[in-house]
Amino acid sequence: MKRRVAISMFMALTLLLSACGNGNGNASTGGKENEGTEGSGGQAARAKISIMTPLHMAETPDAKIEQLIEEKLNVDLDIQWIPASTFPDRMSAAFATSSLTDIVNISITGANREAIRDGQFWDISSYIDQYENLKKLNPEVLNNTKVDGKLYALYQGRPLSRQGIIYRQDWAEQLGLSDPQNLDELYTMLEKFTNEDPDQNGQKDTVGLAERGDLVSGAFKTIASWNGTPNEWGVMDGKLAPAFMFPEYQETMEFFKKLRSNGYINSDFPVTSKTEQQNLIMNSKAGAYIGCMCDVQQLYTGLAQLQPDAQLEVFNQVKGPSGKFTVFSGPGFNHPYLFPKSAIKTEEKLKQVLAFMDGMMSPEIANMLYWGIENEHYTVVDGMAVPVKEQGKIDRDVKPYNTIEVGDSATNNRLEGKYDYAPMQKAQELFADNEAYVVPDPTLMLDSDTFTKHKDRLAQIITDATYNYMLGEMDEAGFNKAVERWKSEGGTQMIEEFNAAYEQNK
Amino acid sequence: MNSQLTLSSGKRAHIMRSILKNKWLYLMIFPGLLYILIYKYIPMYGLIISFQNYKSYHGILGSEWVGFEHFERLFGSPDFWMIFSNTIILFALQLLIFFPIPIILALMLNELRSEKYKRTVQTLIYLPHFMSWVIVVSLSFVIFTVDGGIFNSLLEVLGFEKINFLLKEEWFRPMYILQVIWREAGWGTIIFLAAIASVDPQLYEAAKMDGAGRIRQMLNITLPAIKSVIVVLLILKIGDVLELGFEHVYLLLNSTNRQVAEIFDTYVYVTGIHQGQLSYSTAVGFFKGFVGLVLVIGANWLAKKYGEDGIY
């Protein structure tokens, strides 16, 4: 009897499950049929394309541009906007439940790299040349995305380095300061922004630097590279060693420790979010911001609302003690686009998706993804795109689509920009200026099994130690102990593996 | 209980008859059973991956079997004792500091004479329960930050040193438990108030006749009357030993307090979801569940030993 109950329960369950399955199947085919009949005048059924991408804004954008793309490329587009702060987590969850979309916008490190090696993504090496636009992609950047010499990804271009300082020009002027030419001048600037009442309200209520809890995109890595610290890995006595083993890294921590103990930086910076950090500038509580100079537009928009006569300035060439200017560089691309086999089952479908990506790279669509709709979000003056004044509209309608651009202005021929706001225009020029001074990450093209598997776990040891050092909770001996721990838990192996690969690639 | 395992045919028939007789009751329990089966028992199948080198794209059947490797790694890791003791300490704080507070609050509410005042207070102290941890933690961030937070500004005005509540290891536990109390203490009174309401009023009248004051009534009537409720809730609480509020701790966790703030839940999340080591983090979660089970059985045994009902 018991068994019969069990069997009937099991049957009920399977029935339930299969019913659900059928339901889904019906719904999707039904949808397709409808589109076929409704679609614009007897065109072939639109290809369904789904894509996952991070969203850096609080709200999903207006669907207008999405609809225009669907029309132009004759596809049925499904964009899944995922808040950027939880993007990596959501990606691994999607991976684990095999609910990836046709196109995924993810990194090629860590567990993803293992999955690539395991053949979970389409190798597109032999396809890319068949597409008019895709073949224009920069071979060097594509090379940076390769795994074991095979091409799995398309990329969206990024300037190699957008790092620099944004500071309150009106404050600086009044205190007799100008662009900080080196780290000492930077220190003086932050000191004076704190101590000499730059807002002239008679109260000591400002700090020099607004920083957030992010050792990479915040100020730390930029200042470290100004100070001559290598980009993640550097060559020490002919061998590769991680950046934190270099004396310059320690000096940078010391620099921050001094800033903090003197109160020239917001003291709670390890737990400060990007929004809070930007608020410090927008509310005139802090005078300098170090990171992506592209943020100047957003900072100014916020600042001008409260203080219409405030001025911001951007600058990049802060020199280190050696008298040379160096700044770390990114890989030249942002999240690459990968094509999971779990979503794209057939070669035919892959070709459909690639044709879509090819369409995304056409100048017309590329402009739309980057600038928006002509005369609504931007106007063309002398062959350059000039965004309209209403930043809010651009943020709402266009900005999120930037993350699904394919290639960059050099490869997809979208319009170059001309910004009304002078510091933003200057920032574009400084991105280009940075290119001559960038320090690349030498391990970018090298492989280490330990790095692939344990990168994040090991990095956390160093991140924790770095913060504790800057806060004065840990001394040099303590930091060295953390380095030893890093080594013993896999770091030594990582160094060996990278060096072996380095020798081979030489 | 054991007799059911060796059923004689007569007994079996007897059980069948009783099932038939109460068939509607059995039918009513069915959805509940189904729920537990689907959401609690079937997912246990997934525990298999803690003995594998699980790759989601190969599935459970296709992944490589590695036996106890992940458990060995966990117990051999220098992090293990840190996480274990952090978890136990936070649990002890919950049990010793937080657990009695709703009882005391309920007893105090019970003593209020004005019904209107009592209801107002009750509503007010229930409110924080409906705020998400994100809001609670952000609020305390704003209040306790060194950079212009209200509390530190107050300290400064009064001539004290500023205290860095957010970045000092030693402040993590007080902040944690205070936030738990602030959010949950009021809500926790509900069950105790219900238990108190069911006490026979005659007992109080009799005690009054004997000249017992309010304190005496509270200690000798109210408390003993709700004792069994307290014990059951205590056992349930112990069962939750390792459910210290993932969201809450995760929001408070940062580089400077990790040594005291990392608990099993956050560790499982970071290693599993962040770093993609699904098998390892499943092993950690498995171990956590096992500890919880042992504690519940232990607590239940203790309760029975001291003459209470327990939960099963």
Short mmCIF file of C-alpha atoms in Angstrom, two decimals, chain B residues 4-308:
data_model
loop_
_atom_site.label_atom_id
_atom_site.label_comp_id
_atom_site.label_asym_id
_atom_site.label_seq_id
_atom_site.Cartn_x
_atom_site.Cartn_y
_atom_site.Cartn_z
CA GLN B 4 5.50 0.64 14.16
CA LEU B 5 8.57 -0.63 12.43
CA THR B 6 7.58 -4.27 12.94
CA LEU B 7 3.91 -4.25 12.11
CA SER B 8 1.90 -7.37 12.49
CA SER B 9 -0.81 -7.86 9.90
CA GLY B 10 -3.49 -7.16 12.48
CA LYS B 11 -1.99 -3.84 13.35
CA ARG B 12 -1.57 -2.97 9.74
CA ALA B 13 -5.27 -3.54 9.13
CA HIS B 14 -6.01 -1.44 12.16
CA ILE B 15 -3.96 1.44 10.81
CA MET B 16 -5.63 1.16 7.43
CA ARG B 17 -9.00 1.35 9.09
CA SER B 18 -8.05 4.44 11.02
CA ILE B 19 -6.71 6.09 7.88
CA LEU B 20 -9.94 5.33 6.04
CA LYS B 21 -11.94 6.65 8.94
CA ASN B 22 -10.03 9.93 9.01
CA LYS B 23 -9.52 10.17 5.28
CA TRP B 24 -10.45 13.83 5.12
CA LEU B 25 -7.86 14.73 7.72
CA TYR B 26 -5.24 12.80 5.78
CA LEU B 27 -6.30 14.54 2.60
CA MET B 28 -5.94 17.89 4.29
CA ILE B 29 -2.40 17.15 5.40
CA PHE B 30 -1.43 16.09 1.89
CA PRO B 31 -0.58 19.54 0.45
CA GLY B 32 1.66 20.20 3.44
CA LEU B 33 3.42 16.89 2.97
CA LEU B 34 3.84 17.60 -0.70
CA TYR B 35 5.36 20.96 0.08
CA ILE B 36 7.89 19.44 2.47
CA LEU B 37 8.69 16.69 0.01
CA ILE B 38 9.28 19.04 -2.90
CA TYR B 39 11.07 21.85 -1.16
CA LYS B 40 12.83 20.09 1.69
CA TYR B 41 13.51 16.48 0.78
CA ILE B 42 13.99 16.43 -2.98
CA PRO B 43 16.64 19.22 -2.88
CA MET B 44 18.68 17.03 -0.51
CA TYR B 45 19.58 15.09 -3.63
CA GLY B 46 21.80 18.05 -4.43
CA LEU B 47 23.99 17.33 -1.40
CA ILE B 48 25.67 14.73 -3.58
CA ILE B 49 27.66 17.49 -5.22
CA SER B 50 29.60 18.07 -2.01
CA PHE B 51 31.32 14.74 -2.74
CA GLN B 52 32.00 15.66 -6.32
CA ASN B 53 33.96 18.11 -8.37
CA TYR B 54 30.70 19.52 -9.59
CA LYS B 55 30.51 21.33 -12.87
CA SER B 56 27.06 22.70 -13.50
CA TYR B 57 27.27 22.01 -17.22
CA HIS B 58 28.05 18.33 -16.63
CA GLY B 59 25.23 17.89 -14.16
CA ILE B 60 25.18 15.77 -11.03
CA LEU B 61 25.42 12.51 -12.95
CA GLY B 62 28.32 13.62 -15.10
CA SER B 63 30.58 15.23 -12.52
CA GLU B 64 33.70 13.66 -11.15
CA TRP B 65 33.45 11.90 -7.74
CA VAL B 66 36.04 13.03 -5.20
CA GLY B 67 34.72 11.62 -1.91
CA PHE B 68 35.55 13.63 1.18
CA GLU B 69 38.09 15.93 -0.45
CA HIS B 70 36.04 19.08 0.11
CA PHE B 71 35.38 18.20 3.73
CA GLU B 72 39.08 17.58 4.27
CA ARG B 73 39.82 20.96 2.77
CA LEU B 74 37.27 22.62 5.06
CA PHE B 75 38.52 21.04 8.26
CA GLY B 76 42.11 21.62 7.27
CA SER B 77 41.58 25.27 6.39
CA PRO B 78 42.85 27.90 8.83
CA ASP B 79 39.54 29.68 8.24
CA PHE B 80 37.54 26.82 9.65
CA TRP B 81 38.00 27.56 13.35
CA MET B 82 37.57 31.26 12.77
CA ILE B 83 34.23 30.73 11.05
CA PHE B 84 33.15 28.09 13.51
CA SER B 85 33.89 30.20 16.56
CA ASN B 86 32.41 33.36 14.99
CA THR B 87 29.22 31.46 14.30
CA ILE B 88 29.05 30.02 17.79
CA ILE B 89 29.80 33.35 19.45
CA LEU B 90 27.12 35.19 17.51
CA PHE B 91 24.73 32.38 18.33
CA ALA B 92 25.61 32.59 22.02
CA LEU B 93 25.00 36.34 21.95
CA GLN B 94 21.61 35.76 20.35
CA LEU B 95 20.73 33.18 22.96
CA LEU B 96 22.01 34.98 26.04
CA ILE B 97 21.29 38.60 25.21
CA PHE B 98 18.55 38.61 22.62
CA PHE B 99 16.40 35.66 23.63
CA PRO B 100 15.28 36.91 27.08
CA ILE B 101 14.40 40.39 25.86
CA PRO B 102 11.05 39.61 24.18
CA ILE B 103 10.03 37.68 27.31
CA ILE B 104 10.83 40.62 29.56
CA LEU B 105 9.10 42.98 27.14
CA ALA B 106 6.02 40.78 27.04
CA LEU B 107 5.88 40.61 30.83
CA MET B 108 6.19 44.38 31.00
CA LEU B 109 3.50 44.91 28.39
CA ASN B 110 1.26 42.58 30.34
CA GLU B 111 1.52 44.81 33.37
CA LEU B 112 0.30 47.91 31.55
CA ARG B 113 -3.12 49.03 32.72
CA SER B 114 -4.26 51.29 29.91
CA GLU B 115 -5.32 49.03 27.04
CA LYS B 116 -4.95 51.88 24.57
CA TYR B 117 -1.41 52.69 25.61
CA LYS B 118 -0.49 49.03 25.49
CA ARG B 119 -1.75 48.61 21.92
CA THR B 120 0.09 51.73 20.77
CA VAL B 121 3.35 50.54 22.27
CA GLN B 122 2.86 47.10 20.75
CA THR B 123 2.29 48.49 17.28
CA LEU B 124 5.32 50.74 17.55
CA ILE B 125 7.68 47.99 18.62
CA TYR B 126 6.40 45.66 15.88
CA LEU B 127 7.26 48.19 13.18
CA PRO B 128 11.03 47.66 12.86
CA HIS B 129 10.43 44.00 12.02
CA PHE B 130 9.03 45.08 8.66
CA MET B 131 12.13 46.95 7.65
CA SER B 132 14.64 45.05 5.56
CA TRP B 133 18.14 44.53 6.88
CA VAL B 134 19.41 46.76 4.12
CA ILE B 135 17.53 49.66 5.66
CA VAL B 136 18.53 48.80 9.22
CA VAL B 137 22.20 48.54 8.28
CA SER B 138 22.16 51.69 6.13
CA LEU B 139 20.47 53.59 8.94
CA SER B 140 23.10 52.55 11.41
CA PHE B 141 25.77 53.45 8.87
CA VAL B 142 24.39 56.97 8.67
CA ILE B 143 24.09 57.24 12.43
CA PHE B 144 27.45 55.75 13.35
CA THR B 145 29.79 56.87 10.55
CA VAL B 146 32.77 58.95 11.61
CA ASP B 147 32.29 61.28 8.67
CA GLY B 148 29.46 63.40 10.02
CA GLY B 149 27.34 60.66 11.61
CA ILE B 150 24.92 61.83 14.30
CA PHE B 151 26.33 59.70 17.07
CA ASN B 152 29.95 60.64 16.53
CA SER B 153 29.06 64.30 16.18
CA LEU B 154 27.33 64.04 19.53
CA LEU B 155 30.38 62.40 21.09
CA GLU B 156 32.51 65.18 19.69
CA VAL B 157 30.27 67.93 21.05
CA LEU B 158 30.32 66.30 24.48
CA GLY B 159 34.10 66.30 24.36
CA PHE B 160 34.70 62.58 23.82
CA GLU B 161 36.91 60.91 21.24
CA LYS B 162 35.15 59.80 18.06
CA ILE B 163 34.70 56.06 17.87
CA ASN B 164 34.97 54.19 14.60
CA PHE B 165 32.04 51.83 15.03
CA LEU B 166 32.01 50.62 11.46
CA LEU B 167 35.63 49.69 11.00
CA LYS B 168 36.71 48.40 14.40
CA GLU B 169 36.67 44.68 14.90
CA GLU B 170 35.55 44.98 18.51
CA TRP B 171 32.42 46.94 17.60
CA PHE B 172 31.06 44.40 15.18
CA ARG B 173 29.39 42.15 17.74
CA PRO B 174 27.73 44.92 19.76
CA MET B 175 26.44 46.50 16.53
CA TYR B 176 25.15 43.15 15.35
CA ILE B 177 23.26 42.28 18.50
CA LEU B 178 21.87 45.78 18.97
CA GLN B 179 20.49 45.74 15.46
CA VAL B 180 18.94 42.34 16.06
CA ILE B 181 17.32 43.59 19.26
CA TRP B 182 16.10 46.79 17.63
CA ARG B 183 14.51 44.94 14.74
CA GLU B 184 13.22 41.74 16.32
CA ALA B 185 12.55 42.28 20.03
CA GLY B 186 9.06 43.73 19.57
CA TRP B 187 7.99 41.12 17.07
CA GLY B 188 9.25 38.37 19.36
CA THR B 189 6.76 39.35 22.06
CA ILE B 190 3.73 38.17 20.06
CA ILE B 191 3.88 34.51 21.00
CA PHE B 192 4.67 35.24 24.64
CA LEU B 193 1.79 37.70 24.88
CA ALA B 194 -0.54 35.08 23.43
CA ALA B 195 0.70 32.56 25.98
CA ILE B 196 0.21 35.05 28.79
CA ALA B 197 -3.33 35.82 27.62
CA SER B 198 -4.25 32.17 28.03
CA VAL B 199 -3.38 32.08 31.73
CA ASP B 200 -6.46 31.41 33.86
CA PRO B 201 -7.47 34.75 35.53
CA GLN B 202 -8.69 32.82 38.58
CA LEU B 203 -5.09 32.12 39.46
CA TYR B 204 -4.37 35.82 39.73
CA GLU B 205 -7.49 36.44 41.77
CA ALA B 206 -6.56 33.69 44.16
CA ALA B 207 -3.04 35.03 44.47
CA LYS B 208 -4.36 38.50 45.17
CA MET B 209 -6.54 37.11 47.94
CA ASP B 210 -3.40 35.62 49.44
CA GLY B 211 -1.81 39.05 49.32
CA ALA B 212 0.61 38.53 46.42
CA GLY B 213 1.85 41.74 44.81
CA ARG B 214 2.29 42.23 41.08
CA ILE B 215 5.92 41.12 41.09
CA ARG B 216 5.05 37.96 42.99
CA GLN B 217 2.18 37.24 40.61
CA MET B 218 4.51 37.66 37.68
CA LEU B 219 7.16 35.36 39.08
CA ASN B 220 4.88 32.69 40.49
CA ILE B 221 2.01 32.61 38.02
CA THR B 222 2.81 34.21 34.68
CA LEU B 223 6.33 32.87 34.26
CA PRO B 224 5.57 29.24 35.20
CA ALA B 225 2.49 29.37 32.98
CA ILE B 226 4.45 30.32 29.90
CA LYS B 227 7.45 28.15 30.76
CA SER B 228 6.66 25.45 28.22
CA VAL B 229 6.25 28.03 25.47
CA ILE B 230 9.64 29.48 26.38
CA VAL B 231 11.24 26.04 26.22
CA VAL B 232 9.74 25.21 22.84
CA LEU B 233 10.86 28.54 21.41
CA LEU B 234 14.29 28.04 22.91
CA ILE B 235 14.65 24.67 21.19
CA LEU B 236 13.48 26.12 17.90
CA LYS B 237 15.94 28.97 18.35
CA ILE B 238 18.75 26.51 18.93
CA GLY B 239 17.73 24.76 15.75
CA ASP B 240 18.31 28.03 14.00
CA VAL B 241 21.77 28.24 15.50
CA LEU B 242 23.40 28.65 12.18
CA GLU B 243 20.69 30.89 10.73
CA LEU B 244 22.12 34.10 12.06
CA GLY B 245 20.64 36.19 9.32
CA PHE B 246 22.83 35.87 6.25
CA GLU B 247 21.67 39.15 4.79
CA HIS B 248 22.34 41.02 8.00
CA VAL B 249 25.85 39.72 8.57
CA TYR B 250 26.74 39.99 4.90
CA LEU B 251 25.80 43.67 4.91
CA LEU B 252 27.94 44.32 7.97
CA LEU B 253 30.91 42.32 6.74
CA ASN B 254 33.96 44.16 5.46
CA SER B 255 37.70 43.76 5.15
CA THR B 256 38.39 45.04 8.63
CA ASN B 257 35.97 42.90 10.61
CA ARG B 258 36.15 39.68 8.63
CA GLN B 259 38.09 37.96 11.43
CA VAL B 260 35.05 38.23 13.71
CA ALA B 261 32.21 38.57 11.23
CA GLU B 262 32.68 35.75 8.74
CA ILE B 263 30.13 33.05 9.51
CA PHE B 264 29.12 29.89 7.68
CA ASP B 265 26.36 31.58 5.71
CA THR B 266 28.53 34.36 4.36
CA TYR B 267 31.39 31.96 3.69
CA VAL B 268 29.12 29.63 1.72
CA TYR B 269 27.80 32.54 -0.30
CA VAL B 270 31.17 34.06 -1.08
CA THR B 271 32.92 30.80 -1.97
CA GLY B 272 29.95 29.31 -3.79
CA ILE B 273 28.28 32.13 -5.66
CA HIS B 274 31.12 34.67 -5.82
CA GLN B 275 34.01 32.35 -6.46
CA GLY B 276 32.09 29.59 -8.19
CA GLN B 277 33.32 26.73 -5.94
CA LEU B 278 29.91 25.12 -5.79
CA SER B 279 31.00 21.73 -4.42
CA TYR B 280 33.12 23.17 -1.65
CA SER B 281 30.47 25.58 -0.49
CA THR B 282 27.88 22.78 -0.53
CA ALA B 283 30.18 20.78 1.73
CA VAL B 284 30.37 23.75 4.10
CA GLY B 285 26.59 24.10 4.04
CA PHE B 286 26.20 20.37 4.65
CA PHE B 287 28.41 20.58 7.71
CA LYS B 288 26.45 23.56 8.96
CA GLY B 289 23.19 21.66 8.65
CA PHE B 290 24.70 18.72 10.48
CA VAL B 291 25.74 20.88 13.43
CA GLY B 292 22.24 22.36 13.55
CA LEU B 293 20.71 18.88 13.66
CA VAL B 294 22.96 17.75 16.49
CA LEU B 295 22.12 20.86 18.50
CA VAL B 296 18.36 20.46 18.10
CA ILE B 297 18.44 16.84 19.11
CA GLY B 298 20.63 17.75 22.08
CA ALA B 299 18.37 20.59 23.18
CA ASN B 300 15.28 18.46 22.84
CA TRP B 301 16.87 15.70 24.90
CA LEU B 302 17.77 18.20 27.59
CA ALA B 303 14.27 19.64 27.64
CA LYS B 304 12.76 16.18 28.06
CA LYS B 305 15.21 15.34 30.77
CA TYR B 306 14.00 18.31 32.76
CA GLY B 307 10.37 17.29 32.37
CA GLU B 308 9.30 19.53 29.52
#
